[in-house]
Coordinates of C-alpha atoms (C1' of nucleotides) in Angstrom, one line a residue:
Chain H
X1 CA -19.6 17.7 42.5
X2 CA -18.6 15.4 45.3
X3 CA -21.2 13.6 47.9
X4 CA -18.9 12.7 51.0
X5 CA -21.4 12.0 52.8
X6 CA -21.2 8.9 52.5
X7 CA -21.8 7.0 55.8
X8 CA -20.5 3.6 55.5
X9 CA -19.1 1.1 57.2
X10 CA -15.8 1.3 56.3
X11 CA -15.4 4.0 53.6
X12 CA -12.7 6.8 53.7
X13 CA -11.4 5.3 50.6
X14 CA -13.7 7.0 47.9
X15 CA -13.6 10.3 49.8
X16 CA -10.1 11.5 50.8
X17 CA -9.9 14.9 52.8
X18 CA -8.6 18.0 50.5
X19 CA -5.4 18.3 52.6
X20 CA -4.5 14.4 51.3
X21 CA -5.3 15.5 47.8
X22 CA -2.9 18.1 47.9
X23 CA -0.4 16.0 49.6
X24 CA -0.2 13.2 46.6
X25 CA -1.1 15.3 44.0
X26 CA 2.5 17.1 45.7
X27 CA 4.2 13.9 45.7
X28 CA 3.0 12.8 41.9
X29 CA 4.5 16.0 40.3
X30 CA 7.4 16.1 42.4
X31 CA 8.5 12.6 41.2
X32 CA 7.4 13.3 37.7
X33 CA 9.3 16.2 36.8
X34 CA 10.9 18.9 39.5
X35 CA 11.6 19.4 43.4
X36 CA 9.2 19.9 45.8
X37 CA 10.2 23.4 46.3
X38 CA 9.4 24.1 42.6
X39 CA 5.8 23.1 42.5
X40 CA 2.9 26.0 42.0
X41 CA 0.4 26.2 43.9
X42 CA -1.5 26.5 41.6
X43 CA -0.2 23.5 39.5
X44 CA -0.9 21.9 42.6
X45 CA -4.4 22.8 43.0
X46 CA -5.0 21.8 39.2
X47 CA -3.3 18.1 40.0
X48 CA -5.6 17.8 42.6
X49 CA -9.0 19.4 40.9
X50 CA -9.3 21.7 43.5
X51 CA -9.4 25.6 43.1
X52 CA -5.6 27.0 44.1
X53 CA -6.5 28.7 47.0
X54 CA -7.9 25.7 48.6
X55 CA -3.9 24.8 48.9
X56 CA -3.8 28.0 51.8
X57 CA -6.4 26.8 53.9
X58 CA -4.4 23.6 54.8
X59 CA -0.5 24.9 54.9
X60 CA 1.3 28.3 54.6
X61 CA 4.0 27.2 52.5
X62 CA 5.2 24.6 49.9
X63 CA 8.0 24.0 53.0
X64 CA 5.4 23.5 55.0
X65 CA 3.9 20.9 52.9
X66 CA 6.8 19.6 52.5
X67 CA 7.4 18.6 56.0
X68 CA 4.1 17.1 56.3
X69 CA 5.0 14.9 53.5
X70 CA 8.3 13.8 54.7
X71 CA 6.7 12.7 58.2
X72 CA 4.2 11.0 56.5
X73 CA 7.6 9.3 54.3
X74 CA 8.9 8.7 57.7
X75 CA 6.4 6.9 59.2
X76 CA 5.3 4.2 56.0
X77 CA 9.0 3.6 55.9
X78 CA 10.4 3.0 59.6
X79 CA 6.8 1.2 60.5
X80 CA 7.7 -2.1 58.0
X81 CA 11.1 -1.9 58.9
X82 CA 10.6 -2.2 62.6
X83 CA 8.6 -5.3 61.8
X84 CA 11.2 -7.1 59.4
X85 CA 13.7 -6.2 62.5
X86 CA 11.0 -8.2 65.0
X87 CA 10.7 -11.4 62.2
X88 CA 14.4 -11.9 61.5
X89 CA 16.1 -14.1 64.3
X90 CA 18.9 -15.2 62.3
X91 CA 21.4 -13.0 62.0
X92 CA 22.7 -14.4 59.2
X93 CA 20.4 -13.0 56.7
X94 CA 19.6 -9.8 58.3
X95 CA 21.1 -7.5 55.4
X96 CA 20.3 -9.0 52.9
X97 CA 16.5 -9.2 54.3
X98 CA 16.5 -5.8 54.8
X99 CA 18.1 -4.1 52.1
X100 CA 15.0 -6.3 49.9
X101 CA 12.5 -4.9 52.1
X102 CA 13.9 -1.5 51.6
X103 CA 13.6 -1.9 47.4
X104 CA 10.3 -3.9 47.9
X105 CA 9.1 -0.8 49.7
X106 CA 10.3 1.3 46.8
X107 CA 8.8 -0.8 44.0
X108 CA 5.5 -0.3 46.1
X109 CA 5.6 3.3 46.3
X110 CA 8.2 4.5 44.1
X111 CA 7.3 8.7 43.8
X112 CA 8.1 8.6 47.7
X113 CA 11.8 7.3 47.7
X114 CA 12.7 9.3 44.6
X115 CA 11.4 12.7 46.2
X116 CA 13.2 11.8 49.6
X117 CA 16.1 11.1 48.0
X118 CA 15.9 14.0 45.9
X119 CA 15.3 16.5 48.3
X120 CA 18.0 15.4 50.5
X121 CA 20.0 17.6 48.3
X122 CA 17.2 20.0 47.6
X123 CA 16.7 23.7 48.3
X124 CA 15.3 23.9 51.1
X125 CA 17.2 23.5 54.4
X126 CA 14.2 22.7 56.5
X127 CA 13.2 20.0 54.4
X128 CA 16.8 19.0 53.9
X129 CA 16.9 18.5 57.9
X130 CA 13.7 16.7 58.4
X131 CA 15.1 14.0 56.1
X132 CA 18.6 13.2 57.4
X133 CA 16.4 13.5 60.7
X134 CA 14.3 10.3 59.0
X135 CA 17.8 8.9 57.5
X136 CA 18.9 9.1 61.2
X137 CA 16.6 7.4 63.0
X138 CA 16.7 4.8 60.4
X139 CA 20.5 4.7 61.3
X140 CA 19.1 3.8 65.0
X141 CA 17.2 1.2 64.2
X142 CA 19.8 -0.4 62.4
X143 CA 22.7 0.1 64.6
X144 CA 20.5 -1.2 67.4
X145 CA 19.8 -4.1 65.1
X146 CA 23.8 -4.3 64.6
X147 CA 24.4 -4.9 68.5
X148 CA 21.6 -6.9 69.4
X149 CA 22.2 -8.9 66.5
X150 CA 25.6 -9.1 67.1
X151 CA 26.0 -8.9 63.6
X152 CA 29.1 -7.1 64.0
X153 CA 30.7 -8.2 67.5
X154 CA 33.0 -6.4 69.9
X155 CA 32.8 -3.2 67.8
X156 CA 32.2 0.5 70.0
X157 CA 28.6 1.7 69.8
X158 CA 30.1 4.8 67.7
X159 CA 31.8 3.3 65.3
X160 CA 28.7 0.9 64.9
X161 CA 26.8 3.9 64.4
X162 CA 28.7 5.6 61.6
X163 CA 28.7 2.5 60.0
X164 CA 24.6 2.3 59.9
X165 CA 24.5 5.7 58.8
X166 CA 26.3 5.4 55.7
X167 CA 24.9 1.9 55.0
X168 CA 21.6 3.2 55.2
X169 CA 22.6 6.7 53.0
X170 CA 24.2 4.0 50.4
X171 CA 20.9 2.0 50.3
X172 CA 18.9 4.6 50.0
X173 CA 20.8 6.2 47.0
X174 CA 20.9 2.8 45.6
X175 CA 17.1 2.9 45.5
X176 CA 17.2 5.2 42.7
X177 CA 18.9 3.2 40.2
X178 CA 17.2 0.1 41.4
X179 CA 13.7 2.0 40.4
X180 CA 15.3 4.1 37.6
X181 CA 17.0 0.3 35.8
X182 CA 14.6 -2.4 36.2
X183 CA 16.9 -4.6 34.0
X184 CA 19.9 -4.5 36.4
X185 CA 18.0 -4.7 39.7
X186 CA 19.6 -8.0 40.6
X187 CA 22.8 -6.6 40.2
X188 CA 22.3 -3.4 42.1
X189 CA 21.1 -5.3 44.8
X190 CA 24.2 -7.6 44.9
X191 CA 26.3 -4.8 45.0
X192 CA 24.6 -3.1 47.8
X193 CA 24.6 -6.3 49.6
X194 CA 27.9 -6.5 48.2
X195 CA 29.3 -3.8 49.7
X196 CA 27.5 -3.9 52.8
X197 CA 29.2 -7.3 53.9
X198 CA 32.6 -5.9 52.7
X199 CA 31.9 -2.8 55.1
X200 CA 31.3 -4.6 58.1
X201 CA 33.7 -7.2 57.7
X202 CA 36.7 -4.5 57.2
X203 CA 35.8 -2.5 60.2
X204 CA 35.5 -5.4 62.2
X205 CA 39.0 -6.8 60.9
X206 CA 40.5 -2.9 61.5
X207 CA 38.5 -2.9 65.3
X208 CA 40.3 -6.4 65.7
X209 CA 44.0 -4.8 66.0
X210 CA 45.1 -4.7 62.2
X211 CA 47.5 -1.9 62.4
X212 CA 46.5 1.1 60.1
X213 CA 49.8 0.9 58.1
X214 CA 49.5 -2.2 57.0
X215 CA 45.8 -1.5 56.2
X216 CA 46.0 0.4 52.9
X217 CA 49.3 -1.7 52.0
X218 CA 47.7 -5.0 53.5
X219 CA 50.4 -7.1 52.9
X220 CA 49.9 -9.5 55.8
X221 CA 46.3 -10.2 54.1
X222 CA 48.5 -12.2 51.6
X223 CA 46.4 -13.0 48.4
X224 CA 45.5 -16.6 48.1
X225 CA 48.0 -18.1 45.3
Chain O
X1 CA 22.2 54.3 30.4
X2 CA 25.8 52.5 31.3
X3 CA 28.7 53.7 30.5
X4 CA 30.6 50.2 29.5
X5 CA 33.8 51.1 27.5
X6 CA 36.2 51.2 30.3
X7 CA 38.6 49.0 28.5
X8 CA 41.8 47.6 30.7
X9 CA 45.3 47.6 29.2
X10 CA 44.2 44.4 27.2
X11 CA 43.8 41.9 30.3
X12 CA 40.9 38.9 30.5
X13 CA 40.5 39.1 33.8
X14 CA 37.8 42.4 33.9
X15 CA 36.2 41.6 31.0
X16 CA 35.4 38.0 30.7
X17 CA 33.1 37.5 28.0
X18 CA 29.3 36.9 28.0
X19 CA 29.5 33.5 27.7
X20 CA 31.8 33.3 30.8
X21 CA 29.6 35.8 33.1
X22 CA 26.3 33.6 32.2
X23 CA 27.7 30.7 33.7
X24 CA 29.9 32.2 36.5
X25 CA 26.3 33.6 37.4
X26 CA 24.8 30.4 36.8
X27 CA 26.9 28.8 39.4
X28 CA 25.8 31.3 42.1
X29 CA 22.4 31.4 41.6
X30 CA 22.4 27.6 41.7
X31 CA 24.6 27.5 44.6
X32 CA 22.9 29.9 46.6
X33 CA 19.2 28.5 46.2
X34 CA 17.6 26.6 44.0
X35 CA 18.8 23.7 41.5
X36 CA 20.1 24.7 37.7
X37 CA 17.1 24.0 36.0
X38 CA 14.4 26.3 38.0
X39 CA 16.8 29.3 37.2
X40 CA 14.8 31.8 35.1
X41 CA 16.5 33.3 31.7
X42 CA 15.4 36.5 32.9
X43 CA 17.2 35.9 36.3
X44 CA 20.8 34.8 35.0
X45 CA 21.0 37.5 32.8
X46 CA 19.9 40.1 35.6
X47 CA 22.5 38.6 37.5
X48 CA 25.2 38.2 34.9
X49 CA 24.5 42.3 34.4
X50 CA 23.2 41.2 30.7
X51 CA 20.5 41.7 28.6
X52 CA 17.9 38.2 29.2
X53 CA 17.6 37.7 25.5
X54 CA 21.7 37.5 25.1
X55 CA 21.3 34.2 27.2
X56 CA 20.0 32.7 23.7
X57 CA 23.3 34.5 22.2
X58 CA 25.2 31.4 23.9
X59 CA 23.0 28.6 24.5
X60 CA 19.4 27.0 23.2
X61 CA 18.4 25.7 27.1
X62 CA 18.8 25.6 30.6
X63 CA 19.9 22.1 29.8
X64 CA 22.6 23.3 27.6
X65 CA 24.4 25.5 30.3
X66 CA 23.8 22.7 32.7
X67 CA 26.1 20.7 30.2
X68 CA 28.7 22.9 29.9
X69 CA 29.1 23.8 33.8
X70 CA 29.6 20.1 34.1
X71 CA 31.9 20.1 31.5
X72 CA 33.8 22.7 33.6
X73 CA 33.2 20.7 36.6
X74 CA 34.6 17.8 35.2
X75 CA 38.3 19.2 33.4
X76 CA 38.5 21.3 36.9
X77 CA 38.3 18.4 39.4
X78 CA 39.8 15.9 37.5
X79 CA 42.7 17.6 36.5
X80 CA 44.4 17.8 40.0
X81 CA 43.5 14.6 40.8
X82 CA 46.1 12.9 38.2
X83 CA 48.3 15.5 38.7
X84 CA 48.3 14.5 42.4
X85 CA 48.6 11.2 41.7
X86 CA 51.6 11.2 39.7
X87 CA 53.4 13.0 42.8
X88 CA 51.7 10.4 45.8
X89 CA 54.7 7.6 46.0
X90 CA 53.9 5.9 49.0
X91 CA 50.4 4.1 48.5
X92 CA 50.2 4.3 52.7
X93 CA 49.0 8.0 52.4
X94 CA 47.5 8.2 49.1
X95 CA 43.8 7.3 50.3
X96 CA 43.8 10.4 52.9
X97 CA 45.5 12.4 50.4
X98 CA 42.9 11.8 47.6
X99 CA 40.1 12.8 50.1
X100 CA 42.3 16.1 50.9
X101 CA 42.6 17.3 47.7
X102 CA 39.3 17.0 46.9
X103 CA 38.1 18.9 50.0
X104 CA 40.4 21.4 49.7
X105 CA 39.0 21.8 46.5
X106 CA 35.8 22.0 47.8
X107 CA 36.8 24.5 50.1
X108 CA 38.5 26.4 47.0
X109 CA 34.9 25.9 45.0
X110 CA 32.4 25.3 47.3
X111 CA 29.7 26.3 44.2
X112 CA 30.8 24.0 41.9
X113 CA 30.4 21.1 44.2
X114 CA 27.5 22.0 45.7
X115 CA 25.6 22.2 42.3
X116 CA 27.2 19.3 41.2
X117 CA 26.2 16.8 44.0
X118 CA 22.6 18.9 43.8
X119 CA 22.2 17.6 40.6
X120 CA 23.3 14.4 40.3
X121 CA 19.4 13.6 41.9
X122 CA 18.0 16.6 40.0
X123 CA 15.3 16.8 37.8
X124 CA 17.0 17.1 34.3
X125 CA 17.8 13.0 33.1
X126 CA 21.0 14.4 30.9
X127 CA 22.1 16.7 33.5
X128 CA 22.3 13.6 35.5
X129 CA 23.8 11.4 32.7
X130 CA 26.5 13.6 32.5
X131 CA 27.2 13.8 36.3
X132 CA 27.3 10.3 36.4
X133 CA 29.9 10.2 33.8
X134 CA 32.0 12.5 35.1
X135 CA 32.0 10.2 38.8
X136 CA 32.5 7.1 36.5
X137 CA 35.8 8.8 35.5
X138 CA 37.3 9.7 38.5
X139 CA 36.5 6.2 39.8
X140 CA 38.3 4.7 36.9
X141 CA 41.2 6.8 37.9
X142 CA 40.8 5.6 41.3
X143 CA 40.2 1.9 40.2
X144 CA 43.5 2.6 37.9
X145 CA 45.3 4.1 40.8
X146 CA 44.0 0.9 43.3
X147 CA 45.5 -1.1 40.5
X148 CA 48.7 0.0 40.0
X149 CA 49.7 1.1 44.0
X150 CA 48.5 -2.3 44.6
X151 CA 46.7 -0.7 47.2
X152 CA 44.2 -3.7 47.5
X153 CA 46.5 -6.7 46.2
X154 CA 44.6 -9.2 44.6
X155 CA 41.1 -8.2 43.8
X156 CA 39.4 -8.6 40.5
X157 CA 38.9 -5.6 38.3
X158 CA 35.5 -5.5 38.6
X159 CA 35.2 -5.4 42.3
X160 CA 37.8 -3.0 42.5
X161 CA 35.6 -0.9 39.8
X162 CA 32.7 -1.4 41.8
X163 CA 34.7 -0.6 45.4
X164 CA 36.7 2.7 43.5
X165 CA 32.8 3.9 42.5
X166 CA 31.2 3.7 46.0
X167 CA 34.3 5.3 47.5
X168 CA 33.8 8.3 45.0
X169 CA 30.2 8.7 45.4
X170 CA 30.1 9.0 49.2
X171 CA 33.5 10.8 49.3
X172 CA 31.3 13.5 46.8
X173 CA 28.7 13.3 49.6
X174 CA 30.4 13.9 51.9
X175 CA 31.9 17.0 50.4
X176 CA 28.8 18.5 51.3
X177 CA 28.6 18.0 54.8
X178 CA 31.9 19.2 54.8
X179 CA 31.1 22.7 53.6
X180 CA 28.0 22.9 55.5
X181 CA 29.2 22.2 59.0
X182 CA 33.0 24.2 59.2
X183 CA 33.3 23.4 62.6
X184 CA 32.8 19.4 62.3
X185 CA 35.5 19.1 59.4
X186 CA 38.1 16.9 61.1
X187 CA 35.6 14.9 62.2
X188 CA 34.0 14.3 58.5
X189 CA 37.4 13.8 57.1
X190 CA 38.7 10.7 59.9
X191 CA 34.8 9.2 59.2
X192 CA 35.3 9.0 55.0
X193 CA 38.7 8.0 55.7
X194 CA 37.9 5.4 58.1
X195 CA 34.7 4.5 55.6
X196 CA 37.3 4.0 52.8
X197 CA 39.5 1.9 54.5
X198 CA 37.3 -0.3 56.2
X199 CA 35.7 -0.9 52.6
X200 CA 39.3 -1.7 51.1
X201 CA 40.8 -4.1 53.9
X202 CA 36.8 -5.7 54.3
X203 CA 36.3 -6.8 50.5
X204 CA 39.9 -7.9 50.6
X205 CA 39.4 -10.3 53.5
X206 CA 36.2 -11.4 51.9
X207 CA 38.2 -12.1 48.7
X208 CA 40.9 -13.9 50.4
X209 CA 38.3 -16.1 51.8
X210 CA 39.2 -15.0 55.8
X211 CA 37.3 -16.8 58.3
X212 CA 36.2 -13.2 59.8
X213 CA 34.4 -12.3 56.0
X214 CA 32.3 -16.2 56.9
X215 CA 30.7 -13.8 60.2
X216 CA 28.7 -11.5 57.9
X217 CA 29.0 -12.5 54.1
X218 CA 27.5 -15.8 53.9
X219 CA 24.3 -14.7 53.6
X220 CA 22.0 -16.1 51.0
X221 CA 19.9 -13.7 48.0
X222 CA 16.5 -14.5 47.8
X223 CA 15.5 -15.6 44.5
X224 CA 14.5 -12.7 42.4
X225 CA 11.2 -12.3 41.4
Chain S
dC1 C1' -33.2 29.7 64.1
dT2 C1' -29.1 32.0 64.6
dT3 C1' -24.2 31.8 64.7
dA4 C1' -19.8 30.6 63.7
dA5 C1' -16.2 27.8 62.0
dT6 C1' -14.4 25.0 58.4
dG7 C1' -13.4 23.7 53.5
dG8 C1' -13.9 25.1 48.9
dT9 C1' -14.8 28.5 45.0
dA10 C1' -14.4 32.8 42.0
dG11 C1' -12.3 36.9 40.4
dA12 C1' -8.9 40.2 40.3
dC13 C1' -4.2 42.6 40.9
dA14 C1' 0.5 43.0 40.1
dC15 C1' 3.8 40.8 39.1
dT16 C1' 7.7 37.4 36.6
dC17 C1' 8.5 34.6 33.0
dG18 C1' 10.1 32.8 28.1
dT19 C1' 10.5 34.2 23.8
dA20 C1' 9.8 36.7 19.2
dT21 C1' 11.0 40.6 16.5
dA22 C1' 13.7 44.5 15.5
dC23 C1' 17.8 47.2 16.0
dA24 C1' 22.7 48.7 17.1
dA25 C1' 27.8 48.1 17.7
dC26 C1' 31.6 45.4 16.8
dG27 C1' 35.4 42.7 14.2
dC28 C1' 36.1 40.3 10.3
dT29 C1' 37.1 39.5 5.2
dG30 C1' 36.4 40.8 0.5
Chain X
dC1 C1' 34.4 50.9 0.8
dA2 C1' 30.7 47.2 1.4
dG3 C1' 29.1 43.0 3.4
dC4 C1' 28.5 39.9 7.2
dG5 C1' 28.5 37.1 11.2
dT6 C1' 28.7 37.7 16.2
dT7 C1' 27.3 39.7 20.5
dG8 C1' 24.5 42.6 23.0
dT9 C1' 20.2 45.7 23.5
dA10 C1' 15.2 47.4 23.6
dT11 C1' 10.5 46.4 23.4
dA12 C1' 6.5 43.9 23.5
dC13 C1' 3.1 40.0 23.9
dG14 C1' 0.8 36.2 26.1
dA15 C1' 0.9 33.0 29.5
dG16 C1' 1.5 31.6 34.2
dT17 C1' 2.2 32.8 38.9
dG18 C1' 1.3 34.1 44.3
dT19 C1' -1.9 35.9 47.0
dC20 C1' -5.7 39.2 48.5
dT21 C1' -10.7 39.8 49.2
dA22 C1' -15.1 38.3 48.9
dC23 C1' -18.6 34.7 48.4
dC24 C1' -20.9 30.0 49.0
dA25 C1' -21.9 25.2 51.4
dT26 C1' -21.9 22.3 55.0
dT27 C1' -21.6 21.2 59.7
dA28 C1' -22.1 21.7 64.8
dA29 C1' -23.4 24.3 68.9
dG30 C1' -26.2 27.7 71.3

DNA sequence: CTTAATGGTAGACACTCGTATACAACGCTG
DNA sequence: CAGCGTTGTATACGAGTGTCTACCATTAAG
């Protein structure tokens, strides 16, 4: 039924390989309606108008699909964001610059952040792994961003670190209602930004010798009257 | 072909009703693997040691037990949480003791959590819905709490709102790695402490209008599109 | 031309599933 | 007593599932 023969000089497009037709027909009914984990194969083969067994001679298990998809997640996610990071000299803009190109991204391919997300509370472990794996290295990138940056000066490489991790879980969680409310995507976007700014600036201000009691009581931060 | 008329003296405890068994089992199938809505009929009731058609005895969907689990989820955890706030005096502790009492009620019902973070990105939208409102009440406590402890002095409701909302997300979050990694507890609970406080003390120095905020905050939004 | 590997198809087996119908035991209330 | 709503059971049907075995088509190597 299908002539993929097809010599050209630059074709690939028309005729994608079985294994890539599984692999988005996996990620268009896993953002649709269920988990990745809850797919049939043979629902899968169906999506993909291929016979259900075809699904065996490329993986062993939905899991293992699973994985494949996540690297492939991985590596159209990190890839733009590693350019942005070259582009952007000034520090000034670098979060909000980033947290755009991270909803841009998920405007472009929207199936592939709501899965991630998703399954980083899903049911399987292994794929539950892979992705903080994915969530971590973005973390990297960002803390290295952070110091070379000196977006957020004289703070310890740890506590730097823990920062980007949770700025990075927070954005991508954020990504959800961004794609879920298109009429409040300004808003959720100042908010992250939002609360971004406000989570740098505090640890910096506690890192600069603020003493923890008056912290949470913050008296000596007098209100402006 | 079961002998069920062992009746106690006239307790509640060894024979909860049907109702109370489908959703107790409910919680552990959930919890154990996969999310509330792939859980078969047939399945429950085999675990719940019913009949699969008495399921319809008791509720229409899936959906419908989903709703009423949250519904337990929500009276459970937010009950203790006033209660402890009526009894925290000194606003110095009350952020670390907030985040206590809800891990030690995590460690109490690890199930309930567990599902309930699982499906706040789970496939059913009212399932969700409902999660969400049961975060967006616990943050108004919180935001009432911040109000009235004067914990952050100053702020405008609807940043406080906004703060109280993201602290109560990734505290829930966190709840998770909590129970999933035993050994790394102390750890988890000095990084959400440390995340909470940094958020407080940095939006308060960006509201006062600190030189320190003018670092990292004066960044620019690009005009929407 | 033979051979083998790779990717895809077809059919069949033994399940599990949701749900419909019918039936039994119970506590009410009259 | 009868009547009735509630809760639980037994059975059965059709649809969908995972996976096994066998078969076909194309490609590349010998």
């Amino acid at each position: 039924m299908s002539k993929h023969k097809d010599i050209g000089p630059q074709d690939e497009a028309a005729g994608p390989t079985g294994r890539d037709k599984l692999l988005a027909a996996a990620l268009k009914l896993a953002a649709k309606s269920r988990s990745l984990s809850t797919i049939g194969v043979r629902e899968l083969g169906r999506e993909a108008g291929l016979n259900p067994n075809t699904f065996y001679r490329h993986f062993n298990n939905l899991d293992d699909l699973s994985m494949a998809l996540i690297d492939k997640l991985g590596r159209e996610l990190r890839a733009p964001l590693q350019t942005l990071r070259r582009s952007l000299t000034s520090r000034e803009e670098n979060v909000v610059r980033t947290v755009e190109l991270v909803f841009d991204f998920a405007k472009l391919q929207p199936e592939v952040f709501m899965v991630g997300v998703r399954e980083l509370y899903g049911a399987s472990q292994p794929v539950r792994e892979a992705l903080r794996k994915v969530i971590d290295e973005v973390a990297g990138d960002l803390a290295e961003d952070m110091r070379v940056m000196e977006i957020t000066p004289g703070l310890d490489d740890r506590t730097a670190r823990e920062l980007a991790e949770v700025v990075v879980v927070q954005t991508f969680h954020s990504t959800l209602d961004y794609l879920e409310h298109p009429d409040r995507r300004n808003e959720i976007l100042r908010r992250v930004v939002q609360f971004i700014n406000a989570l740098f600036v505090g640890a910096m201000a506690i890192h600069a010798g603020l003493p923890l009691a008056t912290m949470v009581s913050t008296q000596k931060l007098k209100k402006p009257d």
